[in-house]
Coordinates of C-alpha atoms in Angstrom, one line a residue:
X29 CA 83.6 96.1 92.1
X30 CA 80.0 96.3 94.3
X31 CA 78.6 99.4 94.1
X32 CA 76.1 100.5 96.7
X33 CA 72.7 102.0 96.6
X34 CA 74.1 105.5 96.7
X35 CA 76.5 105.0 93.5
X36 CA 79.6 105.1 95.5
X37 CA 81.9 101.8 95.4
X38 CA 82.5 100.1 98.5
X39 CA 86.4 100.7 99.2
X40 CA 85.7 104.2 98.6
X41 CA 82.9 104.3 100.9
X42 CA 85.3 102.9 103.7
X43 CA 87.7 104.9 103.3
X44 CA 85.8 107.9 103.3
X45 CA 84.2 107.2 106.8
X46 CA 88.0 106.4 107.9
X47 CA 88.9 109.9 107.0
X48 CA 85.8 110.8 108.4
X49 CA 86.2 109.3 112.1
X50 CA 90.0 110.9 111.9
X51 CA 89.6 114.2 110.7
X52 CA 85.6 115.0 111.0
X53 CA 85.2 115.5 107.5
X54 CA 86.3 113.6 104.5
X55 CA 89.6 114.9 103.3
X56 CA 90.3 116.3 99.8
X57 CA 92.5 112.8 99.4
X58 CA 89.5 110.6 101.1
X59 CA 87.4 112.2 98.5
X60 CA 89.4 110.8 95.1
X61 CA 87.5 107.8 94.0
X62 CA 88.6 106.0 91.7
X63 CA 85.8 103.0 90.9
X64 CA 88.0 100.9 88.6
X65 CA 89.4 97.1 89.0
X66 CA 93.0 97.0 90.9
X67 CA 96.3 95.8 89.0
X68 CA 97.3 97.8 85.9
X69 CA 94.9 99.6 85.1
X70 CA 94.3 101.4 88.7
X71 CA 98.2 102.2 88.2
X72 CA 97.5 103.8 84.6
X73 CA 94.2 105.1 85.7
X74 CA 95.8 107.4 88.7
X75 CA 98.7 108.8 86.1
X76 CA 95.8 110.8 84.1
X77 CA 96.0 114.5 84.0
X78 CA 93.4 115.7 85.5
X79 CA 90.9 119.1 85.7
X80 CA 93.2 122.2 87.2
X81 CA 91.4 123.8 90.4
X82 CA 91.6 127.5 90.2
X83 CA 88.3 128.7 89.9
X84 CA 87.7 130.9 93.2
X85 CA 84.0 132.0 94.1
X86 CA 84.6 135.2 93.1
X87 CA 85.7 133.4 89.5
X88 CA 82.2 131.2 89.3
X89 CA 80.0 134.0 90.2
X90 CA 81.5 135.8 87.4
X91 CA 80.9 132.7 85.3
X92 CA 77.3 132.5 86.6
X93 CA 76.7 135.9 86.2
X94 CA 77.5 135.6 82.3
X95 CA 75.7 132.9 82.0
X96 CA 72.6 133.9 83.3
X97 CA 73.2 137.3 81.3
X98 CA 72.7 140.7 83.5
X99 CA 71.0 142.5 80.3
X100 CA 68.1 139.5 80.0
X101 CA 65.6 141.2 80.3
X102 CA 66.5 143.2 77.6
X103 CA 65.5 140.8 74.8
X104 CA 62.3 139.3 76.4
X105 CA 61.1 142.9 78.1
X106 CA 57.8 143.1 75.7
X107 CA 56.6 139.4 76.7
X108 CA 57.7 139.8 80.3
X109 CA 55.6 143.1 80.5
X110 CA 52.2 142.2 79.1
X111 CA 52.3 139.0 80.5
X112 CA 52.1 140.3 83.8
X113 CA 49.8 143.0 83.4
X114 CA 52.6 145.6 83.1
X115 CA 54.3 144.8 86.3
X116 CA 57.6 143.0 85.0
X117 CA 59.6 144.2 88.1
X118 CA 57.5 142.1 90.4
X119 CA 57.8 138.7 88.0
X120 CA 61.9 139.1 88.6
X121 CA 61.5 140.0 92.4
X122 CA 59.1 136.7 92.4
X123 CA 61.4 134.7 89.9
X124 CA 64.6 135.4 92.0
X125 CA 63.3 134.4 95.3
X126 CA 61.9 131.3 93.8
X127 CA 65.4 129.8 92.3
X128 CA 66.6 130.8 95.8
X129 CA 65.2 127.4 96.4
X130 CA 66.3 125.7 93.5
X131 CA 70.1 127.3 94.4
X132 CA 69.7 125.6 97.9
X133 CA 69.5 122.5 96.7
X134 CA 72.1 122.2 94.3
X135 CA 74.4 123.8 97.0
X136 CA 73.1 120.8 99.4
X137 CA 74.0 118.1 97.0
X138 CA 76.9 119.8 96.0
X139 CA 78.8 119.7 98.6
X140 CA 77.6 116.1 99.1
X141 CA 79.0 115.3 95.7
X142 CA 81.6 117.9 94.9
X143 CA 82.2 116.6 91.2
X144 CA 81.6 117.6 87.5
X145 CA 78.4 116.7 86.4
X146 CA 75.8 118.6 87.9
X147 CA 72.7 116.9 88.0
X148 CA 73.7 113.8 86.2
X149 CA 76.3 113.2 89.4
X150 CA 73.8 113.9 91.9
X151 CA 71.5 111.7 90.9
X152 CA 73.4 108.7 89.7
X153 CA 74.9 108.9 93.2
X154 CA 72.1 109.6 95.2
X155 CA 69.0 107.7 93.2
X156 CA 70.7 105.0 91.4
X157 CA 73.1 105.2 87.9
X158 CA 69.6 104.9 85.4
X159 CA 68.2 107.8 86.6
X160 CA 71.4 109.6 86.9
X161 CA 71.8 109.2 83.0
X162 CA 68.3 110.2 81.7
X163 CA 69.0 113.2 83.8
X164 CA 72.0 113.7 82.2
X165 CA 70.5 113.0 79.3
X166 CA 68.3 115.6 79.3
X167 CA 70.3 118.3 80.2
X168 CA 72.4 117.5 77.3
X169 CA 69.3 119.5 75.1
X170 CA 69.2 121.8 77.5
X171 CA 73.1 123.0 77.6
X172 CA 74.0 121.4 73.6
X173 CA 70.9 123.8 72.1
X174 CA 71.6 126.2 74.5
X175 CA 74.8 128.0 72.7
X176 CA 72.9 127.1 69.5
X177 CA 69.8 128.9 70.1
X178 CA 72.4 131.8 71.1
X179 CA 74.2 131.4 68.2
X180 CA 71.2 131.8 65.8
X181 CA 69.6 134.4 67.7
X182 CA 72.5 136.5 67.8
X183 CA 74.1 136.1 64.5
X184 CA 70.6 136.9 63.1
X185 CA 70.6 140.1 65.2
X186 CA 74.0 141.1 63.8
X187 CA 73.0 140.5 60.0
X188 CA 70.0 143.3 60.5
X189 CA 73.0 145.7 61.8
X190 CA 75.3 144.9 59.2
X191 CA 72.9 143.2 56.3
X192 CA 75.9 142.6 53.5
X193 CA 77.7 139.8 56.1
X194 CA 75.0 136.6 56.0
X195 CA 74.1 135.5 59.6
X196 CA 75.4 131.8 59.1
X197 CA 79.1 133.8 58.8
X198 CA 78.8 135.6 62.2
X199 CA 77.5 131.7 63.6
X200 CA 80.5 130.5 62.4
X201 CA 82.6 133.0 64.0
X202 CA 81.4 132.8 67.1
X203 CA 81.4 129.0 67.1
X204 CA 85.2 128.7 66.3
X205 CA 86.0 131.5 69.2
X206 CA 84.3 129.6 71.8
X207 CA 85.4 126.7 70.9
X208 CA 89.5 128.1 71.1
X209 CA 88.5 129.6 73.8
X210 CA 87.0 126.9 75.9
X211 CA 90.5 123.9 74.6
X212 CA 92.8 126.7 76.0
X213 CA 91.8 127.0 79.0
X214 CA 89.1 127.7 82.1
X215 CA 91.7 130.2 83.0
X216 CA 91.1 132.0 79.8
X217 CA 87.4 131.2 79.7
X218 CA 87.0 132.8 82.9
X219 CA 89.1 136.0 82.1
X220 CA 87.0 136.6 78.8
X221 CA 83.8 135.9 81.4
X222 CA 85.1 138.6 83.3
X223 CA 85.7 141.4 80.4
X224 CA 82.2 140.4 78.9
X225 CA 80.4 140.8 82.5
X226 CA 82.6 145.2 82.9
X227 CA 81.1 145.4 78.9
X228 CA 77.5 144.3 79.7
X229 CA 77.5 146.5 83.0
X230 CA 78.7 149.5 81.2
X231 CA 75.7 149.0 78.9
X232 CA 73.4 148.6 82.0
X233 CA 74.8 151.2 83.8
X234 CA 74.5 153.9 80.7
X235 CA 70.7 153.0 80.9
X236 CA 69.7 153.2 84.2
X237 CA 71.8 156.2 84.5
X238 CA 69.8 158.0 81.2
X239 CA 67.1 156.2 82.7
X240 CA 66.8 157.9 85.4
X241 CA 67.9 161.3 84.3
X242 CA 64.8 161.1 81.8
X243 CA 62.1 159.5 84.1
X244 CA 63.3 162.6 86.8
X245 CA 63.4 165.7 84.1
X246 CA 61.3 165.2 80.5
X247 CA 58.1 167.0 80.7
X248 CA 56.6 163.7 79.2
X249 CA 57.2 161.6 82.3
X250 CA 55.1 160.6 84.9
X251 CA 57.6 160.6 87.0
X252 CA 58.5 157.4 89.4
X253 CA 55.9 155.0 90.4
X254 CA 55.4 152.1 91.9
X255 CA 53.4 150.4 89.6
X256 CA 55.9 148.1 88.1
X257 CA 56.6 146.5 91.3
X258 CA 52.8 146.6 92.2
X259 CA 49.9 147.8 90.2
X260 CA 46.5 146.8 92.3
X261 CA 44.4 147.9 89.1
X262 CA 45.9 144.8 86.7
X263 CA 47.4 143.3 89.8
X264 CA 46.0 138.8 89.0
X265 CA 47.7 136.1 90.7
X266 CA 47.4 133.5 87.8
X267 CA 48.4 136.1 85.6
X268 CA 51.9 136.8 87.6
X269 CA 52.5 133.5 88.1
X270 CA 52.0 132.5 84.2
X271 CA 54.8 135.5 83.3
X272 CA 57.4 134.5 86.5
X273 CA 56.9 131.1 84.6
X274 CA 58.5 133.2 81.3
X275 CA 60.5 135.0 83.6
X276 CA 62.1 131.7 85.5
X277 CA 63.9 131.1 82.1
X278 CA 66.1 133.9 82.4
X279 CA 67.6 132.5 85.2
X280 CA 68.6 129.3 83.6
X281 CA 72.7 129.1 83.8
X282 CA 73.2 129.7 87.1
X283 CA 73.4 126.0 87.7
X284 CA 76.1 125.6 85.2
X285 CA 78.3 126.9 88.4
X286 CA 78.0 122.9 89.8
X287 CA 79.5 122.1 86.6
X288 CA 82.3 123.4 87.8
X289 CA 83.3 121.5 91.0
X290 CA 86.2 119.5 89.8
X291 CA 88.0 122.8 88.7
X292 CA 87.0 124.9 92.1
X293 CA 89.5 125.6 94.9
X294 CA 86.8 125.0 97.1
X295 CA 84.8 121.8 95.8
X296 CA 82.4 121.7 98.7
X297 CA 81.4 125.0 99.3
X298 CA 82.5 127.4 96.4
X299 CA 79.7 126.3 93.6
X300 CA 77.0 126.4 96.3
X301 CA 78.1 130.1 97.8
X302 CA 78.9 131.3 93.8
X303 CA 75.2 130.0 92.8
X304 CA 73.7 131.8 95.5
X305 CA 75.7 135.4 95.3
X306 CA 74.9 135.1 91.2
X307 CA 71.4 134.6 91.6
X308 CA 71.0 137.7 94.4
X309 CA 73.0 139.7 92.1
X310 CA 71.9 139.1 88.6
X311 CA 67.8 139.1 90.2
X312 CA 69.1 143.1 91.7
X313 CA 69.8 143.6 88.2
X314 CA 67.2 142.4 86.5
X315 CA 64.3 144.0 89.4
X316 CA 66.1 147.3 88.7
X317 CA 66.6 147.6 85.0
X318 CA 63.2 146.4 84.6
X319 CA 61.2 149.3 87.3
X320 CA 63.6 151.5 85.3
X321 CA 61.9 150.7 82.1
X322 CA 58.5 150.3 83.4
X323 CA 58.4 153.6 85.1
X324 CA 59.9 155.3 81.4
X325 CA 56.6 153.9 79.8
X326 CA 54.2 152.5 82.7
X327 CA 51.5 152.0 80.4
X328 CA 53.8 150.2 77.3
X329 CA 52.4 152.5 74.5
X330 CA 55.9 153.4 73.4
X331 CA 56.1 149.5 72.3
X332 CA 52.7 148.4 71.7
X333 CA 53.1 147.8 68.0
X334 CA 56.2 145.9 68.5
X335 CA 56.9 143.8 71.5
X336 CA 60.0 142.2 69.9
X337 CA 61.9 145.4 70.8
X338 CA 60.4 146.6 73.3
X339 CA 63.2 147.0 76.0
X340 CA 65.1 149.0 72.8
X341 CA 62.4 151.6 72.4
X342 CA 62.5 152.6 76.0
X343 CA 65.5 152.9 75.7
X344 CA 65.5 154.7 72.4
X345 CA 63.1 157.5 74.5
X346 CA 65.5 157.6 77.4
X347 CA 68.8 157.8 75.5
X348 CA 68.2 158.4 71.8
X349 CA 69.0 155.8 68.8
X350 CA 72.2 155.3 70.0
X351 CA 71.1 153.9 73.5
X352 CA 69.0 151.8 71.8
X353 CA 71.4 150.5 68.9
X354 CA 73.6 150.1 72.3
X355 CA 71.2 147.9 74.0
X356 CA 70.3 145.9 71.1
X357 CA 74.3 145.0 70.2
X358 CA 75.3 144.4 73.7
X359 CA 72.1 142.2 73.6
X360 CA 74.0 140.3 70.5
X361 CA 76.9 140.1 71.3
X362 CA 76.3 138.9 75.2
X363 CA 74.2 136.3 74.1
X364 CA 76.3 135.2 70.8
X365 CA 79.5 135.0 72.5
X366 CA 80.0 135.0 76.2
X367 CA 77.1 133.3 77.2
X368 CA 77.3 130.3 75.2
X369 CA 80.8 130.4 76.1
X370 CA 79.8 129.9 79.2
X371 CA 77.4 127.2 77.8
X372 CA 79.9 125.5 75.8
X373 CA 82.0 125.4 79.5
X374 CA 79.4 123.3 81.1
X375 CA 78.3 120.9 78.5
X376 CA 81.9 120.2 78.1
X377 CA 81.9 118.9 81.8
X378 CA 78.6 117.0 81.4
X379 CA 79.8 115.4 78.7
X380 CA 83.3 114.5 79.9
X381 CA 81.6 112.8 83.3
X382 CA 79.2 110.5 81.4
X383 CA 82.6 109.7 79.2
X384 CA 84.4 109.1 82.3
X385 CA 81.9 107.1 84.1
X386 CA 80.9 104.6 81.0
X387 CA 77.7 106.4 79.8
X388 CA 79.3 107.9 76.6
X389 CA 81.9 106.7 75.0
X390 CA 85.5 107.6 77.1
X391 CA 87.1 109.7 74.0
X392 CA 85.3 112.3 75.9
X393 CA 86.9 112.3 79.4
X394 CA 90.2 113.0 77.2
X395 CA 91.9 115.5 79.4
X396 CA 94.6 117.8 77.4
X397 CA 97.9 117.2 79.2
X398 CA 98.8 121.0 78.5
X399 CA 95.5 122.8 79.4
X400 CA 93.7 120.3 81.8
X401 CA 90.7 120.9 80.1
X402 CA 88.3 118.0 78.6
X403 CA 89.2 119.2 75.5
X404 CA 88.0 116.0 72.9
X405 CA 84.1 117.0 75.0
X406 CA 84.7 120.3 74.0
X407 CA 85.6 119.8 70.6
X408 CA 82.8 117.7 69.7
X409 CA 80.6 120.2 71.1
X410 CA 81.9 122.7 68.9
X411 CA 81.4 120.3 66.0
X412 CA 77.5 119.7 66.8
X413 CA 77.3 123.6 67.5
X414 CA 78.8 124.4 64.1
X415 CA 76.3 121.9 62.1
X416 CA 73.6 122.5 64.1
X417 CA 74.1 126.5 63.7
X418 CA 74.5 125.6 59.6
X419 CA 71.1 122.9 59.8
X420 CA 69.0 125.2 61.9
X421 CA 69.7 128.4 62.0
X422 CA 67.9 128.8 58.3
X423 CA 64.8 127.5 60.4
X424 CA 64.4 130.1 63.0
X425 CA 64.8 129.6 67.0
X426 CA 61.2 128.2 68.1
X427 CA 62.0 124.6 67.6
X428 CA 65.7 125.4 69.8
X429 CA 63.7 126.8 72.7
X430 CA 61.5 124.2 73.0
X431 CA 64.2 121.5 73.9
X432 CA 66.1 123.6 75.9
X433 CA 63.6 124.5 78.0
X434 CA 62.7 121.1 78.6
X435 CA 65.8 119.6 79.4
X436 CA 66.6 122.4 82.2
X437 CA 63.3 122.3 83.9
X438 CA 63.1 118.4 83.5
X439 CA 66.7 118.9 85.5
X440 CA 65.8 120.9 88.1
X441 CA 63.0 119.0 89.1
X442 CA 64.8 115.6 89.4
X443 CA 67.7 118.1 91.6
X444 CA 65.0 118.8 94.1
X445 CA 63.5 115.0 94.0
X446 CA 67.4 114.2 94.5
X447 CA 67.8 116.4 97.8
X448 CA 64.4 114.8 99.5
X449 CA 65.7 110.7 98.7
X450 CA 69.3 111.6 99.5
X451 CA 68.9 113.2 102.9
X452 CA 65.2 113.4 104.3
X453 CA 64.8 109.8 103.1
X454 CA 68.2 108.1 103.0
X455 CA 70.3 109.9 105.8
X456 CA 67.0 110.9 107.4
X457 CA 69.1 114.0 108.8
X458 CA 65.8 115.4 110.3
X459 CA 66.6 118.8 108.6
X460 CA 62.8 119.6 107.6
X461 CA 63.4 122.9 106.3
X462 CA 66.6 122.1 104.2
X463 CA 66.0 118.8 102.8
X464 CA 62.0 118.1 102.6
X465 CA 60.1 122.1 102.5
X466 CA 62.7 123.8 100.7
X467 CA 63.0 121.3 98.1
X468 CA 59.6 120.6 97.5
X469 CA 58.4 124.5 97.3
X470 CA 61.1 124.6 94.9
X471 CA 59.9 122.0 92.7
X472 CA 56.2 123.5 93.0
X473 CA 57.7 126.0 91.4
X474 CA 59.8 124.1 88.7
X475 CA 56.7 121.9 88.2
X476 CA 54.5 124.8 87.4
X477 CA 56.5 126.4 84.7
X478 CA 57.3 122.7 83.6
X479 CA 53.3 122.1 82.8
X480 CA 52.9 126.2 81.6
X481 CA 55.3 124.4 78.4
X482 CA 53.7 123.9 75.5
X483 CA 52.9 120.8 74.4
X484 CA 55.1 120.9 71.5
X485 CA 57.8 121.2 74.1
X486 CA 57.0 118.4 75.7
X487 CA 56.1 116.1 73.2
X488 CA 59.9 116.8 71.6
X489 CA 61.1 116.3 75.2
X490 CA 59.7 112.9 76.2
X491 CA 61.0 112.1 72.8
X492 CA 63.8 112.8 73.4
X493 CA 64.0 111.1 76.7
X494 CA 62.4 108.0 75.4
X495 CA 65.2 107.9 72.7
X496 CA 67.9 107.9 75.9
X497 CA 65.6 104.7 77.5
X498 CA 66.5 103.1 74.2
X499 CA 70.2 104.1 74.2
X500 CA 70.7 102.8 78.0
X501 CA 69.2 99.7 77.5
X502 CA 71.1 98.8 74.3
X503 CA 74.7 100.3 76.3
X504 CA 73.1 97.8 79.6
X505 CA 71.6 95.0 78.9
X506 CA 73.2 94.1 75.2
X507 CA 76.2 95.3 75.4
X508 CA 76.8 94.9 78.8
X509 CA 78.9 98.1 79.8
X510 CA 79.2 98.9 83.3
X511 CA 78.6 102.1 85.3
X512 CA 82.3 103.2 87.4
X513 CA 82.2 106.2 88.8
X514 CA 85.7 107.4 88.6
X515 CA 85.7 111.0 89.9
X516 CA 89.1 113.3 90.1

């Protein structure tokens, strides 16, 4: 079957614009495509089980919120601070209104394309099925090393608590859970999602509240100031902009919401509103725990001797050791197991649309007949978690950040390329704003902290990418496989 420039096959393309001229919008039936040859195998094809929709907004922005992890700044608060010259509220206030732009556009092409995939879909629809894959591709380091990297970080966070338990035990743990977790269900995902997020509130809520208490009465304050937000006396553009680079990362998750399309009530609409509500919410959060902190020690002498727990030692002064042992577990424990549950959730869809589309092998768009979820995707994802947690966690977490970092910020700046070709380009809709200066100040912004990476980073990356050339090609041009886009 002929597929056009935009990825989509012809008799689907027709049909759409029938539903189209009839109803004034493509139809949730209009939208099946199904690019596969006629006869038998359409018949089989159509019989599959396929993803359950019940994820409301209100579900995804949960789901977002978990992912993007409402305590960040907790773990990063030392970095964050000095970075910016002591103003760390201002890098999140910054931070959140720049994803605003990167949000836009994945609720643009998402509710052009309302299927699992994410970026890989957009682009393979919108550009052409080559650049769609190294996309894909490279969010694959981004979302496989991203519960990894949790993994470690937390399980070696636990061992300091409780020493005579080895960290590679708790990895283990928290592997299997997610994994059970994630084969039973989005249902059950998303009710664990929402008993992590009233835990991790609880936590924030104890500190702002002994936060505050402290900053207003203990003779050793200096009471509230503004200087977080704005301090004129260390106030340096390059230097804000270099720590809303650092601070951009905590918002990395909230795009695992498009991931979610096939299993949303709402395909259109719902991941685009749920990004958006998530991001205003999580950046509240972030901008308030942060002037919270800053105002408790403005000048960061109660953690100048150790930056790695700083955000703990604040709260240590504010709330005693127990605050701070608080903090420091819910930090684990939200990072160990609920967000890269949440992780796990996404990477499971990326991997079951390349399956399903021909990029990967099609053992991963297995759906279970019982749970609707692509459960053989998620399963091998638990598998590489588990080794990968064994192999590296023994090595520390510097060599995991750098490939997640690059795959997600390699990502979003093909999602904002995507929006300009699809629309200002393609369609030439004439919406300036939406689909040519909105895009392109968001990947300014993308590109920026994309070139602040070190070149470590980036030389793993392109590796990485060049090793997915090399893959394509062989799956192409000598084996011959086909790209058919066979979305539920």
């Amino acid at each position: 079957m002929t597929v056009l420039a935009a990825g989509f096959p012809e008799e689907y393309s027709g049909r759409r614009r029938i539903a189209e001229t009839a109803n004034g919008c493509a139809s949730e039936e209009a939208y099946v495509m199904q690019g596969r040859s006629a006869g038998a195998e359409t018949e089989g094809r159509s019989n599959k089980p396929k993803l359950r929709r019940v994820m409301s907004v209100p579900d995804m922005v949960v789901y977002g919120l978990i992912f993007m992890v409402p305590i960040a700044p907790f773990g990063i608060y030392g970095g964050i601070f000095t970075e910016s010259g002591g103003m760390p509220t201002l890098v999140y206030i910054v931070g959140t209104c720049a994803m605003a732009f990167t949000a836009l556009s994945y609720a643009s092409l998402g509710r052009e394309f309302p299927v699992s995939g994410s970026v890989y879909a957009y682009a393979s629809r919108a550009i052409n099925p080559g650049v769609g894959f190294l996309t894909g591709w490279a969010l694959m380091l981004d979302y496989i090393l991203s519960p990894v990297l949790l993994y470690v970080v937390s399980s070696t966070a636990l061992h300091g608590i409780v020493p005579e338990i080895p960290a590679w035990a708790f990895g283990v743990v928290f592997v299997l859970a997610n994994t059970f977790v994630n084969v039973r269900g989005i249902e059950t995902a998303s009710a664990v999602n929402r008993i992590a997020l009233v835990l991790e509130m609880l936590c924030l809520a104890v500190f702002i509240v002994l936060g505050i208490h402290w900053v207003a009465t203990d003779p050793s304050s200096k009471g509230f100031t503004f200087d977080p937000v704005f301090n004129p006396e260390t106030f340096d553009p390059n230097l804000v902009m270099s720590a809303v680079s650092l601070g951009v990362l905590s918002f990395l998750g909230f795009d695992g919401i498009a991931t979610l399309a096939e299993e949303a009530k709402d395909a259109r609409r719902g991941p685009g509103r749920a990004m958006m509500a998530s991001l205003a919410i999580v950046g509240t959060l972030f901008a308030v725990q942060t002037y919270i902190a800053g105002c408790i020690s403005p000048d960061g002498a109660v953690f100048a001797h150790d930056q790695d727990n700083a955000f703990y030692l604040v709260a240590g002064l504010a709330g005693g050791r127990a605050l701070s042992v608080t903090c420091a577990l819910a930090t684990a424990l939200s990072w160990g197991i609920f967000t890269a549950l949440a992780a796990q959730t996404a990477i499971s869809r990326i991997l079951f649309a390349m399956g399903r589309d021909g990029n990967l092998p099609h053992a991963l768009a297995r759906i279970h007949p019982k749970y609707k979820t692509p459960y053989v995707a998620t399963l091998f994802v638990g598998a590489v978690s588990l080794v990968l947690v064994l192999v590296l966690g023994r090595f520390g977490t510097d060599t995991i950040s750098l490939f997640v970092n690059f795959g997600a910020l390699t990502a979003f700046l093909v999602l904002h390329a995507t929006v300009v070709w699809h629309f200002f380009v393609k369609k030439r809709d004439g919406k300036v704003f939406a689909h040519l200066i909105s895009p392109a100040i968001g990947f300014a912004v993308i590109a920026y902290t994309w070139v602040s990476l070190s070149m470590s980073a980036k030389l793993l990356g392109v590796s990485w990418v060049l090793a997915g050339v090399a893959y394509y090609f062989v799956l192409r041009k000598v084996l011959k496989k086909k790209v058919r886009f066979t979305d539920s």
